Coordinates of C-alpha atoms and ligand atoms in Angstrom, one line a residue:
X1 CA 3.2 -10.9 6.2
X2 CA 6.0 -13.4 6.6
X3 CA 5.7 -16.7 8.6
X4 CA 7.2 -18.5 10.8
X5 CA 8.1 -21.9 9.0
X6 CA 10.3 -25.2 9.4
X7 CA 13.0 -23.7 7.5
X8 CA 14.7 -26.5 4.8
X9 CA 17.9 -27.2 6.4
X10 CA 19.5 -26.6 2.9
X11 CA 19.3 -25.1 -0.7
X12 CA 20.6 -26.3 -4.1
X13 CA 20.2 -22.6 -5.3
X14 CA 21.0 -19.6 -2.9
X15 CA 21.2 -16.1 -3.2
X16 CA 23.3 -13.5 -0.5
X17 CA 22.3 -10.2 -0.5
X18 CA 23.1 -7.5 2.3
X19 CA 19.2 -7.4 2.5
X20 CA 16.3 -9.7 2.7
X21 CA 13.6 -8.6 0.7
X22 CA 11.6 -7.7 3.7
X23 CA 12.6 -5.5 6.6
X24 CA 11.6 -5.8 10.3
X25 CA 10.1 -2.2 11.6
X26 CA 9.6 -1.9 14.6
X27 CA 6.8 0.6 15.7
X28 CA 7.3 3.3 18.6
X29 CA 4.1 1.3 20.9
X30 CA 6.2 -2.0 20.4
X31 CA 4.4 -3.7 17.2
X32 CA 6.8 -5.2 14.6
X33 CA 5.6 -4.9 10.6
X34 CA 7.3 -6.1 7.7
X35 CA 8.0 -4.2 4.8
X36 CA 9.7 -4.5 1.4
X37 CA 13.4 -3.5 1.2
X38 CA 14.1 -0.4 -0.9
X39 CA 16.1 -0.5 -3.9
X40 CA 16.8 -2.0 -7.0
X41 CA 18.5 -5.1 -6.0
X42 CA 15.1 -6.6 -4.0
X43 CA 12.9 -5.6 -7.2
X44 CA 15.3 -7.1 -9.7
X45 CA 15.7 -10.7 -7.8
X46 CA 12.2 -11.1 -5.7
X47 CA 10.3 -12.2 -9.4
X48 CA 13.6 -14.6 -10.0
X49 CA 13.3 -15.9 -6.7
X50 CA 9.7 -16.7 -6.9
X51 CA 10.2 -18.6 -9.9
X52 CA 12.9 -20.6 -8.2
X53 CA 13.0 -23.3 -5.3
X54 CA 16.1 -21.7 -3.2
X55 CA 17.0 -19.4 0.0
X56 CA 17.7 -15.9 0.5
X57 CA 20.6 -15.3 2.8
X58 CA 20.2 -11.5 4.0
X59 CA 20.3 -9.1 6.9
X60 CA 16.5 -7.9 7.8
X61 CA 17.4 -4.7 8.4
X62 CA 17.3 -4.3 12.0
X63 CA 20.1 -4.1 14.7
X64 CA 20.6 -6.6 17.6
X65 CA 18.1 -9.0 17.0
X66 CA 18.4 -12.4 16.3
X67 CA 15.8 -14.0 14.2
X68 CA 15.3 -17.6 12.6
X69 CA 15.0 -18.7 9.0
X70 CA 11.1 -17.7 7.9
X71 CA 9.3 -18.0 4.8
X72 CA 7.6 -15.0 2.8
X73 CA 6.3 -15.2 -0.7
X74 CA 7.2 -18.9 -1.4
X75 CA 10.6 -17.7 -1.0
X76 CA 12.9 -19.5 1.8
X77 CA 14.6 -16.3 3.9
X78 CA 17.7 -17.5 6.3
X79 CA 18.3 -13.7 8.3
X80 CA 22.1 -12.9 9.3
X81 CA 21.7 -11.1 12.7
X82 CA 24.0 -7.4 12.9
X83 CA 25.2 -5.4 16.1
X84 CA 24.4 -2.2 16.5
X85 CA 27.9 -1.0 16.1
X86 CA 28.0 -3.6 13.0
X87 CA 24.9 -1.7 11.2
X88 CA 27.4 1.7 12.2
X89 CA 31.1 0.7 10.8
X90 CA 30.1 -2.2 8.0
X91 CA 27.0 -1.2 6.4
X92 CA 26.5 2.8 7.3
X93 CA 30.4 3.0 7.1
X94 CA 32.3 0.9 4.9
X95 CA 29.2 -0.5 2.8
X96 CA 27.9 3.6 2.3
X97 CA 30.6 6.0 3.8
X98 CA 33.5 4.4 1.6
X99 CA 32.2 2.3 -1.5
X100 CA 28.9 3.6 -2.4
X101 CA 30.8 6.5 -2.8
X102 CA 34.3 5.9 -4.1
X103 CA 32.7 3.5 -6.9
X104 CA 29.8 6.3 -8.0
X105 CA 32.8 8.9 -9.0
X106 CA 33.3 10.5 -6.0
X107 CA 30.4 12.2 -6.0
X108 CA 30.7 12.5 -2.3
X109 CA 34.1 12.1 -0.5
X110 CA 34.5 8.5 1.0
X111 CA 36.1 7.6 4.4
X112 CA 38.8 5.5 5.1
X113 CA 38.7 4.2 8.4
X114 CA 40.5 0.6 9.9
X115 CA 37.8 -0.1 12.1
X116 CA 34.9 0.0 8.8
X117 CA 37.3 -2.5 7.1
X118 CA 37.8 -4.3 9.9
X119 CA 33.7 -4.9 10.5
X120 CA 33.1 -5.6 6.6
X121 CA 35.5 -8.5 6.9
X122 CA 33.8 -9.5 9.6
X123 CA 30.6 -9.4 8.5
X124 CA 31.3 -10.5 5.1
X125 CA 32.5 -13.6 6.7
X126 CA 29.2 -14.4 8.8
X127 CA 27.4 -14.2 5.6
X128 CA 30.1 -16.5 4.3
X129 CA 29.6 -18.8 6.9
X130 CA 25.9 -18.6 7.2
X131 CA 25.7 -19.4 3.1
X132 CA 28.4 -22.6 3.9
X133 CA 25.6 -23.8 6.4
X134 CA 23.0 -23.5 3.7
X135 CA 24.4 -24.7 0.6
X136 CA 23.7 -27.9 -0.6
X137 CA 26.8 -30.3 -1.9
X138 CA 27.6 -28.7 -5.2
X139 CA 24.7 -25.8 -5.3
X140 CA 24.9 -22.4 -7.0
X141 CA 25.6 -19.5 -4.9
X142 CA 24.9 -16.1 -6.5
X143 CA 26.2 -13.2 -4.1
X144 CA 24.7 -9.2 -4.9
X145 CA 26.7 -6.6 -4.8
X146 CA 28.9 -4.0 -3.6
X147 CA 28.6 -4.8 0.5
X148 CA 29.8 -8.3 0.0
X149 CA 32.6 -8.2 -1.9
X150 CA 34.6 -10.9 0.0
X151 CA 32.2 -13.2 0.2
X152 CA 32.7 -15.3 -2.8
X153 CA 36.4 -16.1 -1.5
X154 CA 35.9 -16.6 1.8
X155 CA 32.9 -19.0 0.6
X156 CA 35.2 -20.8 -1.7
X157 CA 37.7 -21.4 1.6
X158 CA 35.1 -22.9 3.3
X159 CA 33.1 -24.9 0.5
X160 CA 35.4 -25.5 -2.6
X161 CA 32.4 -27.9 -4.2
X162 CA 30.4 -24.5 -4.4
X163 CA 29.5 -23.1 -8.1
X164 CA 29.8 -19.1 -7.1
X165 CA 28.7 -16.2 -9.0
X166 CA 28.9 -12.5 -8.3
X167 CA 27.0 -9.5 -9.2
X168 CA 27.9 -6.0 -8.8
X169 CA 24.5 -3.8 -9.0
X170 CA 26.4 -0.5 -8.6
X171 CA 29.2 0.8 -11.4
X172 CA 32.5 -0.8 -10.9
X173 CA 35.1 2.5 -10.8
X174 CA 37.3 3.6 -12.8
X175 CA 41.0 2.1 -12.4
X176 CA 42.2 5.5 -10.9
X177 CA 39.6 6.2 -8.2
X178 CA 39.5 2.3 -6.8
X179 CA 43.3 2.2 -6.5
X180 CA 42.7 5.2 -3.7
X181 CA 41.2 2.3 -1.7
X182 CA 43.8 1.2 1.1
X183 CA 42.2 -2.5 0.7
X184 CA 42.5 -2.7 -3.2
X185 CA 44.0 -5.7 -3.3
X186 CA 41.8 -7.7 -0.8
X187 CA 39.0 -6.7 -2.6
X188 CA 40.2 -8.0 -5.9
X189 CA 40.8 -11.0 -4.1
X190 CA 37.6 -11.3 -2.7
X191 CA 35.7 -11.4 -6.0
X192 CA 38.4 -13.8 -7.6
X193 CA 36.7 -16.2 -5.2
X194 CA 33.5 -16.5 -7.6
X195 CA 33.6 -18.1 -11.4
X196 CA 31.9 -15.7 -12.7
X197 CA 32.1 -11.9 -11.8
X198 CA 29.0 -9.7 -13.4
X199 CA 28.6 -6.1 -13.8
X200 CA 26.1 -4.0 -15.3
X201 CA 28.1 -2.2 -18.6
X202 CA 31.1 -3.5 -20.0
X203 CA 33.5 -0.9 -18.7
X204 CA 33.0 -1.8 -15.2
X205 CA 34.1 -5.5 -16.4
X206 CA 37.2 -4.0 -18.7
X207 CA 37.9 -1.5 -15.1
X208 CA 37.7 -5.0 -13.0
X209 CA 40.0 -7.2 -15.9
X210 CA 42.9 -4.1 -16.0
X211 CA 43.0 -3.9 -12.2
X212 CA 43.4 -7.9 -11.7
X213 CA 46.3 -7.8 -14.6
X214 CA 47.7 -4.7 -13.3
X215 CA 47.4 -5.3 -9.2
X216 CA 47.3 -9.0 -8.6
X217 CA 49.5 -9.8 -11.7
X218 CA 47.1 -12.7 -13.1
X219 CA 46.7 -13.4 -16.6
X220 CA 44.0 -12.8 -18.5
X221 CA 42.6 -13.3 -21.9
X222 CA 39.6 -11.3 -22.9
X223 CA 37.3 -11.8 -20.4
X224 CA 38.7 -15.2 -18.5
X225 CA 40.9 -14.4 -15.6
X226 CA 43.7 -17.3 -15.3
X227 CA 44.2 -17.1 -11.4
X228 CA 47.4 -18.0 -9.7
X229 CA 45.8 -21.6 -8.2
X230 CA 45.1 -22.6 -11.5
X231 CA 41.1 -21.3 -11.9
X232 CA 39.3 -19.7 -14.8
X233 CA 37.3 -16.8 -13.7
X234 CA 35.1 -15.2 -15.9
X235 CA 34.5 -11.4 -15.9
X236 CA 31.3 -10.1 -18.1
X237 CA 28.4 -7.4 -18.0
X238 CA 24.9 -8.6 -17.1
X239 CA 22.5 -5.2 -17.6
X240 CA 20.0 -5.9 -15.0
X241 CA 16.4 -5.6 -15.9
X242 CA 12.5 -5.9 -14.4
X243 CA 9.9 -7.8 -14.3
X244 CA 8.2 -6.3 -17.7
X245 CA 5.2 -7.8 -18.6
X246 CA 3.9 -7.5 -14.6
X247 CA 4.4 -4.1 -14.1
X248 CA 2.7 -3.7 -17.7
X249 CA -0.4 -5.8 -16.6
X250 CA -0.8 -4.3 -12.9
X251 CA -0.2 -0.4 -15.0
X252 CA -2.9 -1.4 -17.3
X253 CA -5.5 -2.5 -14.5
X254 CA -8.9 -0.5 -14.2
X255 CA -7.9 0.4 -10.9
X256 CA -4.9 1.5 -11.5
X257 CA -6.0 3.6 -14.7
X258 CA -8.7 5.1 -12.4
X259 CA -6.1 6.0 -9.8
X260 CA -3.8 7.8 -12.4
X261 CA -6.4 10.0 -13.4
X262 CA -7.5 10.9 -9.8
X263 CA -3.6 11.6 -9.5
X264 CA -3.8 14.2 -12.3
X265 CA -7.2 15.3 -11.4
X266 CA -5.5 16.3 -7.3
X267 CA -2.5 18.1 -9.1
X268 CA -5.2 20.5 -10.8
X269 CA -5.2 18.9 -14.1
X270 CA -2.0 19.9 -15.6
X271 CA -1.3 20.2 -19.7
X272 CA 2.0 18.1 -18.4
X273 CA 3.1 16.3 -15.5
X274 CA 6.9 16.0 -14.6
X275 CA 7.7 12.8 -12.1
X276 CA 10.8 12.0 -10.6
X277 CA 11.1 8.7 -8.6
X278 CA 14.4 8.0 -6.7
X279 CA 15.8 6.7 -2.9
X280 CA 16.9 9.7 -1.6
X281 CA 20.6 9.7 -2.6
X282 CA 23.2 11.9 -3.3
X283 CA 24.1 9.8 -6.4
X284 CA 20.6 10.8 -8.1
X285 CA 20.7 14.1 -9.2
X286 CA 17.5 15.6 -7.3
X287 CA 19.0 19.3 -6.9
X288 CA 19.9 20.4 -9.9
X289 CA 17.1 18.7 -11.8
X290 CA 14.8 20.7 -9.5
X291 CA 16.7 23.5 -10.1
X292 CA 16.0 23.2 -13.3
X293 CA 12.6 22.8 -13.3
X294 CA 12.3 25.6 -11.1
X295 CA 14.2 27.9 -13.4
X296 CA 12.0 27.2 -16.1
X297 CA 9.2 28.3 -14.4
X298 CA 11.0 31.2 -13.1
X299 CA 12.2 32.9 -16.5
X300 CA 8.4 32.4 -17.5
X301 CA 9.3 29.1 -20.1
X302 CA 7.0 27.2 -18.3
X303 CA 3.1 28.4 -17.0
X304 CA 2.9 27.6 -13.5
X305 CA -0.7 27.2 -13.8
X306 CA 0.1 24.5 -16.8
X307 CA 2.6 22.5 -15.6
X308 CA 3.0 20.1 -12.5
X309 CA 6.4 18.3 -10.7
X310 CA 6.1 15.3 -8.4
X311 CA 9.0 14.3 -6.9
X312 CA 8.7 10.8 -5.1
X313 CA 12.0 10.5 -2.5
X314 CA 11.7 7.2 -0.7
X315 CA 13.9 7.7 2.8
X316 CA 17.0 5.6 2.4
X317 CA 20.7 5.5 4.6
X318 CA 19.2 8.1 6.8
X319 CA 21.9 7.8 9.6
X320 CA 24.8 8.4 7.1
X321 CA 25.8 12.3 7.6
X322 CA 25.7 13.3 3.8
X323 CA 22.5 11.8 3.1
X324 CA 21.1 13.7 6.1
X325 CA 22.8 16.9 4.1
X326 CA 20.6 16.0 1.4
X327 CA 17.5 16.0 2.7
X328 CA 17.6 19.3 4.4
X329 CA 18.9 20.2 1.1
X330 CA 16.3 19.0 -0.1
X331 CA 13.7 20.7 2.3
X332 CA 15.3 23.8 1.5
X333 CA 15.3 24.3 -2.2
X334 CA 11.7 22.9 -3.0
X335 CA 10.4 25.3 0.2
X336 CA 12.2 28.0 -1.5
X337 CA 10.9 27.1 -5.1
X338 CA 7.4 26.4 -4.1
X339 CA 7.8 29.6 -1.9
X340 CA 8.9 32.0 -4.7
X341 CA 7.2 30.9 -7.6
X342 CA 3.6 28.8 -6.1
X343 CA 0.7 30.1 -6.5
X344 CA -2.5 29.1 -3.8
X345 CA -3.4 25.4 -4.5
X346 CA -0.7 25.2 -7.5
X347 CA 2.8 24.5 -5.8
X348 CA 4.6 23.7 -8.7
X349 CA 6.7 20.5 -7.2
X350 CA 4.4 18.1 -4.9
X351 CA 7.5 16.4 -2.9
X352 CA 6.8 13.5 -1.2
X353 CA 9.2 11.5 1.4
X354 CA 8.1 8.4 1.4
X355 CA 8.0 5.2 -0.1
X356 CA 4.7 3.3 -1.6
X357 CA 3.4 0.2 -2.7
X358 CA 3.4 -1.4 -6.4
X359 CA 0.3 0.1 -7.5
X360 CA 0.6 3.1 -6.6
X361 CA 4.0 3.8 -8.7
X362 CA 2.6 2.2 -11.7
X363 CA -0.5 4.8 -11.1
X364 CA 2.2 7.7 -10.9
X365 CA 4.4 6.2 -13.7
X366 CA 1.3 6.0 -15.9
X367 CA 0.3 9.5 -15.0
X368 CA 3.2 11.2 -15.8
X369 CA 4.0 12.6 -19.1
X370 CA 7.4 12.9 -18.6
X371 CA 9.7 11.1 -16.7
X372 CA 12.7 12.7 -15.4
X373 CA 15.9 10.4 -14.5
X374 CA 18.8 11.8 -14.0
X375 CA 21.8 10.5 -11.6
X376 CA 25.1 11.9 -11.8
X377 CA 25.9 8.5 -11.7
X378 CA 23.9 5.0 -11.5
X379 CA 24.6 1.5 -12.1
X380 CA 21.4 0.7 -13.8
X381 CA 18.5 2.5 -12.7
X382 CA 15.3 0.8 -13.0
X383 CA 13.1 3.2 -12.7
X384 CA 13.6 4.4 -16.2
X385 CA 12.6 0.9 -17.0
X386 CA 9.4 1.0 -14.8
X387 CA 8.1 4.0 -17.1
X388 CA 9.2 2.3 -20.2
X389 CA 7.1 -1.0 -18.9
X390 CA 4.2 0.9 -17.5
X391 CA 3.3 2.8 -20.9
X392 CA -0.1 1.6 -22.2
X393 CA 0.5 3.7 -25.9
X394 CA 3.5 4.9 -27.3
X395 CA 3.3 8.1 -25.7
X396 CA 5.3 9.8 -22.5
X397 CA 8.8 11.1 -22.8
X398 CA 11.8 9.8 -20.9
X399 CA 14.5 12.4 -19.9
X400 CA 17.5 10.3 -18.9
X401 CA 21.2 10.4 -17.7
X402 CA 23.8 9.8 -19.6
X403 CA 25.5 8.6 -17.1
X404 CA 22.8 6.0 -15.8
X405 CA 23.8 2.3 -16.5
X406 CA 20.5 2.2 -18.4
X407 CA 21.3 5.0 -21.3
X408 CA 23.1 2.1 -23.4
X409 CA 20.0 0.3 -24.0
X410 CA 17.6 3.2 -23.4
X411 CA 19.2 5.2 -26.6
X412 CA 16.3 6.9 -27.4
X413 CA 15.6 9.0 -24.6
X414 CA 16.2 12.6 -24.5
X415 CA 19.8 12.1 -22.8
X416 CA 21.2 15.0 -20.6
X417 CA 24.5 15.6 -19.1
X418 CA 22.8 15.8 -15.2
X419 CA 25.6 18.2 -14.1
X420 CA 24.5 20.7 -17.2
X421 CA 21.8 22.7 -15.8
X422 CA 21.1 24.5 -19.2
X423 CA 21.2 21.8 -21.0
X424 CA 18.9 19.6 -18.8
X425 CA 16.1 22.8 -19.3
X426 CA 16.5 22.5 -23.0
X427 CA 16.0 18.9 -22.8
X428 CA 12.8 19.0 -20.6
X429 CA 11.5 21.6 -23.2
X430 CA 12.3 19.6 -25.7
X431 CA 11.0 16.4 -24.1
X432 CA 7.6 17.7 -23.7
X433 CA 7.0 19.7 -26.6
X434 CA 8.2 17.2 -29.1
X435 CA 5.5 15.8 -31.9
X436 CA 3.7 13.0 -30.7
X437 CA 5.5 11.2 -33.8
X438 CA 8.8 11.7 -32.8
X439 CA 8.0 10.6 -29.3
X440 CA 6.1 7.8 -30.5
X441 CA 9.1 6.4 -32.2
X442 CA 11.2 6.7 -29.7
X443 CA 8.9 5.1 -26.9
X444 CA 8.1 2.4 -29.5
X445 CA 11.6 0.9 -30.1
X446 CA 12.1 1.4 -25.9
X447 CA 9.2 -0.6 -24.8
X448 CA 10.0 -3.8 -27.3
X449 CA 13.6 -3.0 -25.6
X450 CA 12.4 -3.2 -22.4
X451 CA 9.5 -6.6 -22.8
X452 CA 12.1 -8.0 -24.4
X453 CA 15.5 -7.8 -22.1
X454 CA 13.0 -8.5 -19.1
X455 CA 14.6 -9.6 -15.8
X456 CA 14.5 -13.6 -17.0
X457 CA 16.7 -13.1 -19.6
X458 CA 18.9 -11.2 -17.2
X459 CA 19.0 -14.4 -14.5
X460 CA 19.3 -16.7 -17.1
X461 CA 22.0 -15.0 -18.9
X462 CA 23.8 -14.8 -16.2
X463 CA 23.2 -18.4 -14.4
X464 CA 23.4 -20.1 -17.8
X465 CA 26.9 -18.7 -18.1
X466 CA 27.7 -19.8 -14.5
X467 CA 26.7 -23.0 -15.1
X468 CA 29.2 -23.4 -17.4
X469 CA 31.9 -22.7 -15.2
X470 CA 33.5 -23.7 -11.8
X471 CA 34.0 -26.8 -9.9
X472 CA 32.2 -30.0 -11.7
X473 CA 31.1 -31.0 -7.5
Ligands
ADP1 P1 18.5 2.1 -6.6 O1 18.8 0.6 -6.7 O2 19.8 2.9 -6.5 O3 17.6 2.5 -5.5 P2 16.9 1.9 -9.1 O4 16.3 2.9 -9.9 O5 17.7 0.9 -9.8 O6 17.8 2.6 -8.0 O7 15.8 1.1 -8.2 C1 14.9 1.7 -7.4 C2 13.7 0.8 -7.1 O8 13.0 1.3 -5.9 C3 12.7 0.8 -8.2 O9 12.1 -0.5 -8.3 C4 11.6 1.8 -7.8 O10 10.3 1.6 -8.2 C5 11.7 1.7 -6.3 N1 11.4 2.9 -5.6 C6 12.0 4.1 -5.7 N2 11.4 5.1 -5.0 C7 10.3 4.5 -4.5 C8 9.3 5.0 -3.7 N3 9.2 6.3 -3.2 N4 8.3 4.1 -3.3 C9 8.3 2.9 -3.7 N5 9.3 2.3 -4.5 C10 10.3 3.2 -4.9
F6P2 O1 22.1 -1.6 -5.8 C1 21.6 -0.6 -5.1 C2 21.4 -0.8 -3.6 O2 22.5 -0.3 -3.0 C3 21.3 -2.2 -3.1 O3 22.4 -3.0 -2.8 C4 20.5 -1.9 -1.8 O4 19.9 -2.9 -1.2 C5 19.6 -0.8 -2.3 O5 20.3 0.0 -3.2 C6 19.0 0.1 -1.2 O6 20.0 0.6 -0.3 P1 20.0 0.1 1.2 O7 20.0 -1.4 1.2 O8 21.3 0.7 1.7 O9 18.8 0.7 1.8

């Protein structure tokens, strides 16, 4: 539970993220919990922010209240307060109506509306401004992602003596589908404002270094940006990672052991167990990897009375109309699968809405036999890691998405096309009936992939490399 504390008046090292890593809730009888943010971005820097003496500059996740800076966890939390009707047009709207959308392919069709621009600049600069009260003289700012895009120049307009990085989390777009966005340009601005921009695969930073030639007209030379004031910007791909080695040490635990086999032992013992672990999000490919599933057991592939699918879909953007599509969706199809094809006491997919602690995903992660990922489209996705890290053996089987962030490192997973149905049943056939050779050698080289690109070397990757550029303060 986070206290109250004399908050340091400033920070040589601060992070800006839309989020805290801890949300205020806010019961129906008037009680106020904290809990941790969802997502990637809050389990990828809460370990580097531990290890470091800085501030986390962040909204805590509810509307219209106003709360001072607090510590949690060692780490030095400094809230930004949002409107209600700020939550609505720059974070439900532009943040997850227009970008999330627009930069994960189109999956879903994004809205253009003046007023959602007009509340992310807004917004973007009070986070500006609360990180200019923060920041020591000369201190490294590292802004996340995809909702604060003009942070890092309206930060350098305010505090030139500021080192600034950037990190995308999310895939930067293809040329084509960004230029749809009526504020292409401001954005491109807005991340010139760092020294160094990051993104998770290369293409997004080759995507970014076209668009600045082509739309702002700035030189470049391979991945420097020379911009018109005379500044060197540097634009590279950080893959993000975890925190390895702990998720390997709480998976190996006795209690956590004992829980995975009580986990098995409530499904009914299944020969193999299927887990999927996602935020509820369009961009994840829940449907049709059901679908899939279900099929399988439909056409009499797979024994109902053998096999076992848990589905973990932690609530996420629940006001935002297509993710409220999704969940009905959602409802729907594992009612009608469970309906058609269950038996008493053996529903073949165990679907859970809800999110849960640490322990308990390592207890499911070590459970599961194999591990189906499989966005239509994902900047990383960590999860695929957290099974990697939570083997104890070489055994398991990772089903992944090609077009996860993650299937450049991950090579030796059985990689699916998530929009082939067919192909995905094939490959969750073939994923659980391999040898236990072959899947030994592939686990093998993906856990010394994973310990060893662990989310340390991703921070100091990327802040060795900022260190070498920007302002000499
Ligand atoms: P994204 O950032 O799009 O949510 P990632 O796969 O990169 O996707 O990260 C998701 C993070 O959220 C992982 O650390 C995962 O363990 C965690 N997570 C996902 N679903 C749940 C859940 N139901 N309960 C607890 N944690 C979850
Ligand atoms: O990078 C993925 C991400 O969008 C983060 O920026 C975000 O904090 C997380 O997923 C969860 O989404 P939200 O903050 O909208 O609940």
């Amino acid at each position: 539970t986070p206290e109250p504390a004399e908050s340091k008046a400033t920070a040589s090292f601060v992070v800006v993220a839309n989020r805290l890593p801890v949300d205020r809730v806010e019961h129906a009888d008037g009680s106020v919990d904290w809990r941790t943010s969802p997502g990637g971005l809050v389990t990828a820097l809460e370990p580097v922010m531990r290890r470091q003496d800085g501030a986390w500059v962040g909204w805590h996740g509810a509307p219209d209240e106003a709360l001072e800076p607090f510590e949690n966890d060692g780490i030095q939390l400094v809230p930004v307060d949002l409107t209600a009707a700020e939550v609505e047009d720059y974070y439900e709207g532009f943040s997850n109506g227009t970008l999330w959308p627009l930069y994960h392919d189109v999956i879903a069709t994004p809205g253009f509306h003046r007023e959602w621009w007009d509340a992310y600049r807004k917004v973007n600069q009070r986070f500006a401004e609360r990180t200019a009260a923060v920041a020591e003289q000369g201190a490294v700012v590292w802004v996340q992602d995809y909702q604060l895009q003009l942070v890092p120049a309206m930060l350098r307009a305010l505090r030139p003596d500021l080192r600034i990085g950037f990190f995308l989390h999310i895939p930067f777009p293809p040329t084509e589908l960004f230029q749809q966005l009526p504020w292409r340009d401001q954005i491109l601005e807005g991340l010139l404002g760092a020294d160094l921009v990051g993104f998770q695969v290369s293409g997004g930073a080759q995507n970014f270094l076209r668009l600045v030639r082509a739309r702002l007209r700035q030189e470049t030379h391979r991945d420097e940006i020379r911009t018109a004031e005379g500044r060197t910007v540097l634009a590279r791909s950080y893959p993000i990672a975890i925190d390895a080695s702990e998720l390997h040490e709480l998976s190996a635990s006795e209690p956590v052991a004992a829980r995975a086999a009580e986990i098995r032992h409530d499904l009914g013992d299944p020969d193999v167990l299927f887990l999927g672990v996602d935020r509820l999000d369009y961009t994840k490919g829940l449907l049709a990897r059901l679908q899939a599933f279900g099929e399988l057991i439909e056409d009499g592939t797979l024994d109902v009375d053998k096999v076992a699918f848990v589905q973990v879909a932690t609530p996420s953007r629940e006001r935002v109309e297509e993710y409220r599509q999704l969940r009905d969706e959602m409802d729907r199809l594992v009612g009608r699968i469970n309906g058609d094809i269950g038996r008493i006491g053996r529903p073949p997919i165990t679907y859970l809405h809800a999110s849960y602690p640490r322990d308990e995903m390592a207890a499911l992660y070590r459970a599961a036999d194999v591990m189906v990922v499989t966005p239509l489209r994902d900047g990383m996705n960590l999860v695929a890691k957290e099974y990697v890290a939570c083997r104890q053996a070489d055994d398991g089987a990772l089903v992944l998405s090609e077009f996860a962030g993650a299937a450049r490192e991950l090579r030796q997973a059985y990689l699916v096309n998530p929009y082939d149905v067919n192909g995905m049943k094939d490959k969750l056939i073939e994923a659980m009936q391999d040898s236990p050779r072959n899947k030994a050698r592939r686990m093998k080289v993906m856990r010394r992939q994973v310990a060893e690109h662990d989310i340390d070397h991703w921070a100091s990757a990327f802040l060795d490399d900022l260190g070498k550029t920007g302002p000499k303060a």
